[in-house]
Amino acid sequence: MLTWKDIINYSVKGNPLPDKRVEKTEEEWQDLLTPEQFRITRNKGTEAPHSGALCSSYETGKYSCICCETPLFDSTIKFNSGTGWPSFTQPIKENAIKYHKDTSFGMLRVEVMCNTCDAHLGHVFPDGPEPSGLRYCINSESMKIVKERVSDEQ
């Protein structure tokens, strides 16, 4: 389980290697994404609080990067943080997320990105629920949910 200390270490000393890399030109990303998805994932934008479609959705499944479809978070670790963005306590795999120290807007935060394609996802904070104490605050536009299929067989 990742802790705040692990996150700080990654943001300062380097991130774990991803399973694979996906690289595209800016034009290829623009062709693949909606204008809002491009603004958020490729230009480090943020959606307005409580505006994202995934904010109040708690369907069972995996949340994947909208750019490269890498699995990022599982619905079992999603929680209602009251912040207006989908929130999670852990990534699906330790190397799914890349961490970067962010000093924009006069604040010290840790930006989280897809470790496969460098898409901006949001930020992580040390004020989440136990046991990790982490709150990954993620833009809905940077993810899609891949719903789990329910089997008819018993």
PDB file of C-alpha atoms in Angstrom:
ATOM      1  CA  MET A   1       0.000   0.000   0.000  1.00  0.00           C
ATOM      2  CA  LEU A   2       1.363   3.395  -0.997  1.00  0.00           C
ATOM      3  CA  THR A   3       1.725   6.073   1.677  1.00  0.00           C
ATOM      4  CA  TRP A   4       2.315   9.829   1.543  1.00  0.00           C
ATOM      5  CA  LYS A   5       6.023   9.186   2.172  1.00  0.00           C
ATOM      6  CA  ASP A   6       6.141   6.935  -0.929  1.00  0.00           C
ATOM      7  CA  ILE A   7       4.420   9.633  -3.008  1.00  0.00           C
ATOM      8  CA  ILE A   8       6.915  12.300  -1.905  1.00  0.00           C
ATOM      9  CA  ASN A   9       9.834   9.959  -2.617  1.00  0.00           C
ATOM     10  CA  TYR A  10       8.538   9.271  -6.142  1.00  0.00           C
ATOM     11  CA  SER A  11       7.995  12.984  -6.822  1.00  0.00           C
ATOM     12  CA  VAL A  12      11.557  13.812  -5.690  1.00  0.00           C
ATOM     13  CA  LYS A  13      13.649  10.745  -6.573  1.00  0.00           C
ATOM     14  CA  GLY A  14      11.865   9.423  -9.672  1.00  0.00           C
ATOM     15  CA  ASN A  15       8.872   7.304 -10.574  1.00  0.00           C
ATOM     16  CA  PRO A  16       8.550   3.553 -11.065  1.00  0.00           C
ATOM     17  CA  LEU A  17       8.901   2.361 -14.647  1.00  0.00           C
ATOM     18  CA  PRO A  18       5.567   1.820 -16.445  1.00  0.00           C
ATOM     19  CA  ASP A  19       4.696  -1.548 -18.000  1.00  0.00           C
ATOM     20  CA  LYS A  20       4.703   0.167 -21.408  1.00  0.00           C
ATOM     21  CA  ARG A  21       4.856   3.638 -22.960  1.00  0.00           C
ATOM     22  CA  VAL A  22       2.424   5.321 -25.365  1.00  0.00           C
ATOM     23  CA  GLU A  23       3.669   8.421 -27.160  1.00  0.00           C
ATOM     24  CA  LYS A  24       1.780  10.468 -29.742  1.00  0.00           C
ATOM     25  CA  THR A  25       2.167  13.874 -31.341  1.00  0.00           C
ATOM     26  CA  GLU A  26       0.010  16.767 -30.166  1.00  0.00           C
ATOM     27  CA  GLU A  27      -1.967  16.451 -33.414  1.00  0.00           C
ATOM     28  CA  GLU A  28      -2.590  12.727 -32.803  1.00  0.00           C
ATOM     29  CA  TRP A  29      -3.854  13.464 -29.274  1.00  0.00           C
ATOM     30  CA  GLN A  30      -6.133  16.217 -30.633  1.00  0.00           C
ATOM     31  CA  ASP A  31      -7.629  13.790 -33.168  1.00  0.00           C
ATOM     32  CA  LEU A  32      -8.204  11.164 -30.466  1.00  0.00           C
ATOM     33  CA  LEU A  33      -9.670  13.353 -27.678  1.00  0.00           C
ATOM     34  CA  THR A  34     -12.528  15.812 -27.278  1.00  0.00           C
ATOM     35  CA  PRO A  35     -11.423  19.447 -26.831  1.00  0.00           C
ATOM     36  CA  GLU A  36     -12.139  19.246 -23.074  1.00  0.00           C
ATOM     37  CA  GLN A  37     -10.273  15.951 -22.671  1.00  0.00           C
ATOM     38  CA  PHE A  38      -7.313  17.427 -24.556  1.00  0.00           C
ATOM     39  CA  ARG A  39      -7.347  20.605 -22.424  1.00  0.00           C
ATOM     40  CA  ILE A  40      -7.284  18.592 -19.199  1.00  0.00           C
ATOM     41  CA  THR A  41      -5.011  15.660 -20.070  1.00  0.00           C
ATOM     42  CA  ARG A  42      -2.492  17.245 -22.410  1.00  0.00           C
ATOM     43  CA  ASN A  43      -2.525  20.883 -21.163  1.00  0.00           C
ATOM     44  CA  LYS A  44      -2.888  20.146 -17.425  1.00  0.00           C
ATOM     45  CA  GLY A  45      -6.347  21.663 -17.111  1.00  0.00           C
ATOM     46  CA  THR A  46      -8.963  21.093 -14.401  1.00  0.00           C
ATOM     47  CA  GLU A  47     -12.692  20.592 -14.732  1.00  0.00           C
ATOM     48  CA  ALA A  48     -15.046  22.592 -12.535  1.00  0.00           C
ATOM     49  CA  PRO A  49     -15.899  20.878  -9.232  1.00  0.00           C
ATOM     50  CA  HIS A  50     -19.044  18.713  -9.274  1.00  0.00           C
ATOM     51  CA  SER A  51     -19.205  18.925 -13.086  1.00  0.00           C
ATOM     52  CA  GLY A  52     -17.636  15.584 -14.038  1.00  0.00           C
ATOM     53  CA  ALA A  53     -19.814  12.634 -15.046  1.00  0.00           C
ATOM     54  CA  LEU A  54     -17.775  10.217 -12.904  1.00  0.00           C
ATOM     55  CA  CYS A  55     -17.926  12.306  -9.724  1.00  0.00           C
ATOM     56  CA  SER A  56     -21.126  10.760  -8.357  1.00  0.00           C
ATOM     57  CA  SER A  57     -20.966   7.432 -10.222  1.00  0.00           C
ATOM     58  CA  TYR A  58     -20.140   4.354  -8.159  1.00  0.00           C
ATOM     59  CA  GLU A  59     -20.568   1.602 -10.735  1.00  0.00           C
ATOM     60  CA  THR A  60     -18.393  -1.498 -10.440  1.00  0.00           C
ATOM     61  CA  GLY A  61     -15.407  -1.534 -12.761  1.00  0.00           C
ATOM     62  CA  LYS A  62     -11.961  -0.211 -13.547  1.00  0.00           C
ATOM     63  CA  TYR A  63     -11.161   3.435 -14.286  1.00  0.00           C
ATOM     64  CA  SER A  64      -8.789   3.697 -17.249  1.00  0.00           C
ATOM     65  CA  CYS A  65      -6.839   6.569 -18.803  1.00  0.00           C
ATOM     66  CA  ILE A  66      -8.943   8.272 -21.477  1.00  0.00           C
ATOM     67  CA  CYS A  67      -5.831   8.701 -23.632  1.00  0.00           C
ATOM     68  CA  CYS A  68      -4.211   5.254 -23.623  1.00  0.00           C
ATOM     69  CA  GLU A  69      -6.713   2.998 -21.794  1.00  0.00           C
ATOM     70  CA  THR A  70      -4.222   1.989 -19.095  1.00  0.00           C
ATOM     71  CA  PRO A  71      -6.109   0.824 -15.965  1.00  0.00           C
ATOM     72  CA  LEU A  72      -5.557   3.400 -13.205  1.00  0.00           C
ATOM     73  CA  PHE A  73      -8.045   2.871 -10.360  1.00  0.00           C
ATOM     74  CA  ASP A  74     -10.562   0.256  -9.227  1.00  0.00           C
ATOM     75  CA  SER A  75     -14.110   1.166  -8.186  1.00  0.00           C
ATOM     76  CA  THR A  76     -13.591  -0.653  -4.870  1.00  0.00           C
ATOM     77  CA  ILE A  77     -11.209   2.097  -3.682  1.00  0.00           C
ATOM     78  CA  LYS A  78     -13.324   5.059  -4.839  1.00  0.00           C
ATOM     79  CA  PHE A  79     -14.883   7.194  -2.102  1.00  0.00           C
ATOM     80  CA  ASN A  80     -16.982  10.349  -1.729  1.00  0.00           C
ATOM     81  CA  SER A  81     -14.520  13.013  -0.621  1.00  0.00           C
ATOM     82  CA  GLY A  82     -17.020  15.859  -0.958  1.00  0.00           C
ATOM     83  CA  THR A  83     -14.475  17.807  -3.034  1.00  0.00           C
ATOM     84  CA  GLY A  84     -16.323  17.667  -6.350  1.00  0.00           C
ATOM     85  CA  TRP A  85     -13.937  15.298  -8.138  1.00  0.00           C
ATOM     86  CA  PRO A  86     -13.760  11.503  -8.229  1.00  0.00           C
ATOM     87  CA  SER A  87     -11.508  10.397  -5.371  1.00  0.00           C
ATOM     88  CA  PHE A  88      -9.549   7.198  -4.809  1.00  0.00           C
ATOM     89  CA  THR A  89      -7.268   5.891  -2.053  1.00  0.00           C
ATOM     90  CA  GLN A  90      -4.765   3.889  -4.178  1.00  0.00           C
ATOM     91  CA  PRO A  91      -3.876   3.308  -7.816  1.00  0.00           C
ATOM     92  CA  ILE A  92      -4.649  -0.094  -9.315  1.00  0.00           C
ATOM     93  CA  LYS A  93      -0.897  -0.801  -9.561  1.00  0.00           C
ATOM     94  CA  GLU A  94       2.033   1.013  -7.989  1.00  0.00           C
ATOM     95  CA  ASN A  95       3.510   1.864 -11.415  1.00  0.00           C
ATOM     96  CA  ALA A  96       0.236   3.027 -13.025  1.00  0.00           C
ATOM     97  CA  ILE A  97       0.686   6.607 -11.788  1.00  0.00           C
ATOM     98  CA  LYS A  98       3.517   9.115 -12.230  1.00  0.00           C
ATOM     99  CA  TYR A  99       4.071  11.783  -9.554  1.00  0.00           C
ATOM    100  CA  HIS A 100       5.384  15.307 -10.109  1.00  0.00           C
ATOM    101  CA  LYS A 101       5.925  18.140  -7.607  1.00  0.00           C
ATOM    102  CA  ASP A 102       3.575  20.990  -8.618  1.00  0.00           C
ATOM    103  CA  THR A 103       4.223  24.523  -7.358  1.00  0.00           C
ATOM    104  CA  SER A 104       1.721  26.289  -9.629  1.00  0.00           C
ATOM    105  CA  PHE A 105      -0.709  28.844  -8.182  1.00  0.00           C
ATOM    106  CA  GLY A 106       1.583  29.432  -5.189  1.00  0.00           C
ATOM    107  CA  MET A 107       0.810  26.019  -3.679  1.00  0.00           C
ATOM    108  CA  LEU A 108       2.858  22.908  -3.121  1.00  0.00           C
ATOM    109  CA  ARG A 109       0.968  19.890  -4.451  1.00  0.00           C
ATOM    110  CA  VAL A 110       1.743  16.554  -6.087  1.00  0.00           C
ATOM    111  CA  GLU A 111       0.403  16.199  -9.623  1.00  0.00           C
ATOM    112  CA  VAL A 112      -0.595  12.714 -10.757  1.00  0.00           C
ATOM    113  CA  MET A 113      -0.246  11.602 -14.358  1.00  0.00           C
ATOM    114  CA  CYS A 114      -0.751   8.383 -16.272  1.00  0.00           C
ATOM    115  CA  ASN A 115       2.653   6.703 -16.157  1.00  0.00           C
ATOM    116  CA  THR A 116       2.059   5.181 -19.611  1.00  0.00           C
ATOM    117  CA  CYS A 117       1.265   8.332 -21.645  1.00  0.00           C
ATOM    118  CA  ASP A 118       1.890  11.296 -19.269  1.00  0.00           C
ATOM    119  CA  ALA A 119      -1.771  12.401 -19.308  1.00  0.00           C
ATOM    120  CA  HIS A 120      -2.570  14.846 -16.505  1.00  0.00           C
ATOM    121  CA  LEU A 121      -5.094  13.223 -14.166  1.00  0.00           C
ATOM    122  CA  GLY A 122      -5.251  15.500 -11.123  1.00  0.00           C
ATOM    123  CA  HIS A 123      -3.460  15.636  -7.764  1.00  0.00           C
ATOM    124  CA  VAL A 124      -2.916  13.472  -4.696  1.00  0.00           C
ATOM    125  CA  PHE A 125      -3.235  14.762  -1.124  1.00  0.00           C
ATOM    126  CA  PRO A 126      -2.446  13.299   2.330  1.00  0.00           C
ATOM    127  CA  ASP A 127      -5.973  13.884   3.716  1.00  0.00           C
ATOM    128  CA  GLY A 128      -7.745  10.721   2.594  1.00  0.00           C
ATOM    129  CA  PRO A 129      -9.261   7.921   4.664  1.00  0.00           C
ATOM    130  CA  GLU A 130      -7.259   5.258   6.462  1.00  0.00           C
ATOM    131  CA  PRO A 131      -5.431   3.017   6.039  1.00  0.00           C
ATOM    132  CA  SER A 132      -3.411   4.859   3.343  1.00  0.00           C
ATOM    133  CA  GLY A 133      -4.476   8.394   4.209  1.00  0.00           C
ATOM    134  CA  LEU A 134      -4.284   9.258   0.491  1.00  0.00           C
ATOM    135  CA  ARG A 135      -6.832  11.107  -1.650  1.00  0.00           C
ATOM    136  CA  TYR A 136      -6.264  10.906  -5.387  1.00  0.00           C
ATOM    137  CA  CYS A 137      -8.406  13.775  -6.705  1.00  0.00           C
ATOM    138  CA  ILE A 138      -8.957  12.986 -10.400  1.00  0.00           C
ATOM    139  CA  ASN A 139     -10.662  14.803 -13.286  1.00  0.00           C
ATOM    140  CA  SER A 140     -13.587  12.821 -14.761  1.00  0.00           C
ATOM    141  CA  GLU A 141     -12.534  13.900 -18.258  1.00  0.00           C
ATOM    142  CA  SER A 142      -9.184  12.131 -17.857  1.00  0.00           C
ATOM    143  CA  MET A 143     -10.740   8.685 -17.270  1.00  0.00           C
ATOM    144  CA  LYS A 144     -13.370   6.282 -18.479  1.00  0.00           C
ATOM    145  CA  ILE A 145     -14.939   3.442 -16.541  1.00  0.00           C
ATOM    146  CA  VAL A 146     -14.739  -0.057 -17.926  1.00  0.00           C
ATOM    147  CA  LYS A 147     -17.690  -1.744 -16.267  1.00  0.00           C
ATOM    148  CA  GLU A 148     -17.396  -5.286 -15.020  1.00  0.00           C
ATOM    149  CA  ARG A 149     -19.662  -7.768 -16.731  1.00  0.00           C
ATOM    150  CA  VAL A 150     -21.970  -9.760 -14.516  1.00  0.00           C
ATOM    151  CA  SER A 151     -21.986 -13.435 -15.427  1.00  0.00           C
ATOM    152  CA  ASP A 152     -25.326 -15.230 -15.881  1.00  0.00           C
ATOM    153  CA  GLU A 153     -23.706 -18.534 -14.936  1.00  0.00           C
ATOM    154  CA  GLN A 154     -23.837 -19.711 -11.320  1.00  0.00           C
TER     155      GLN A 154
END
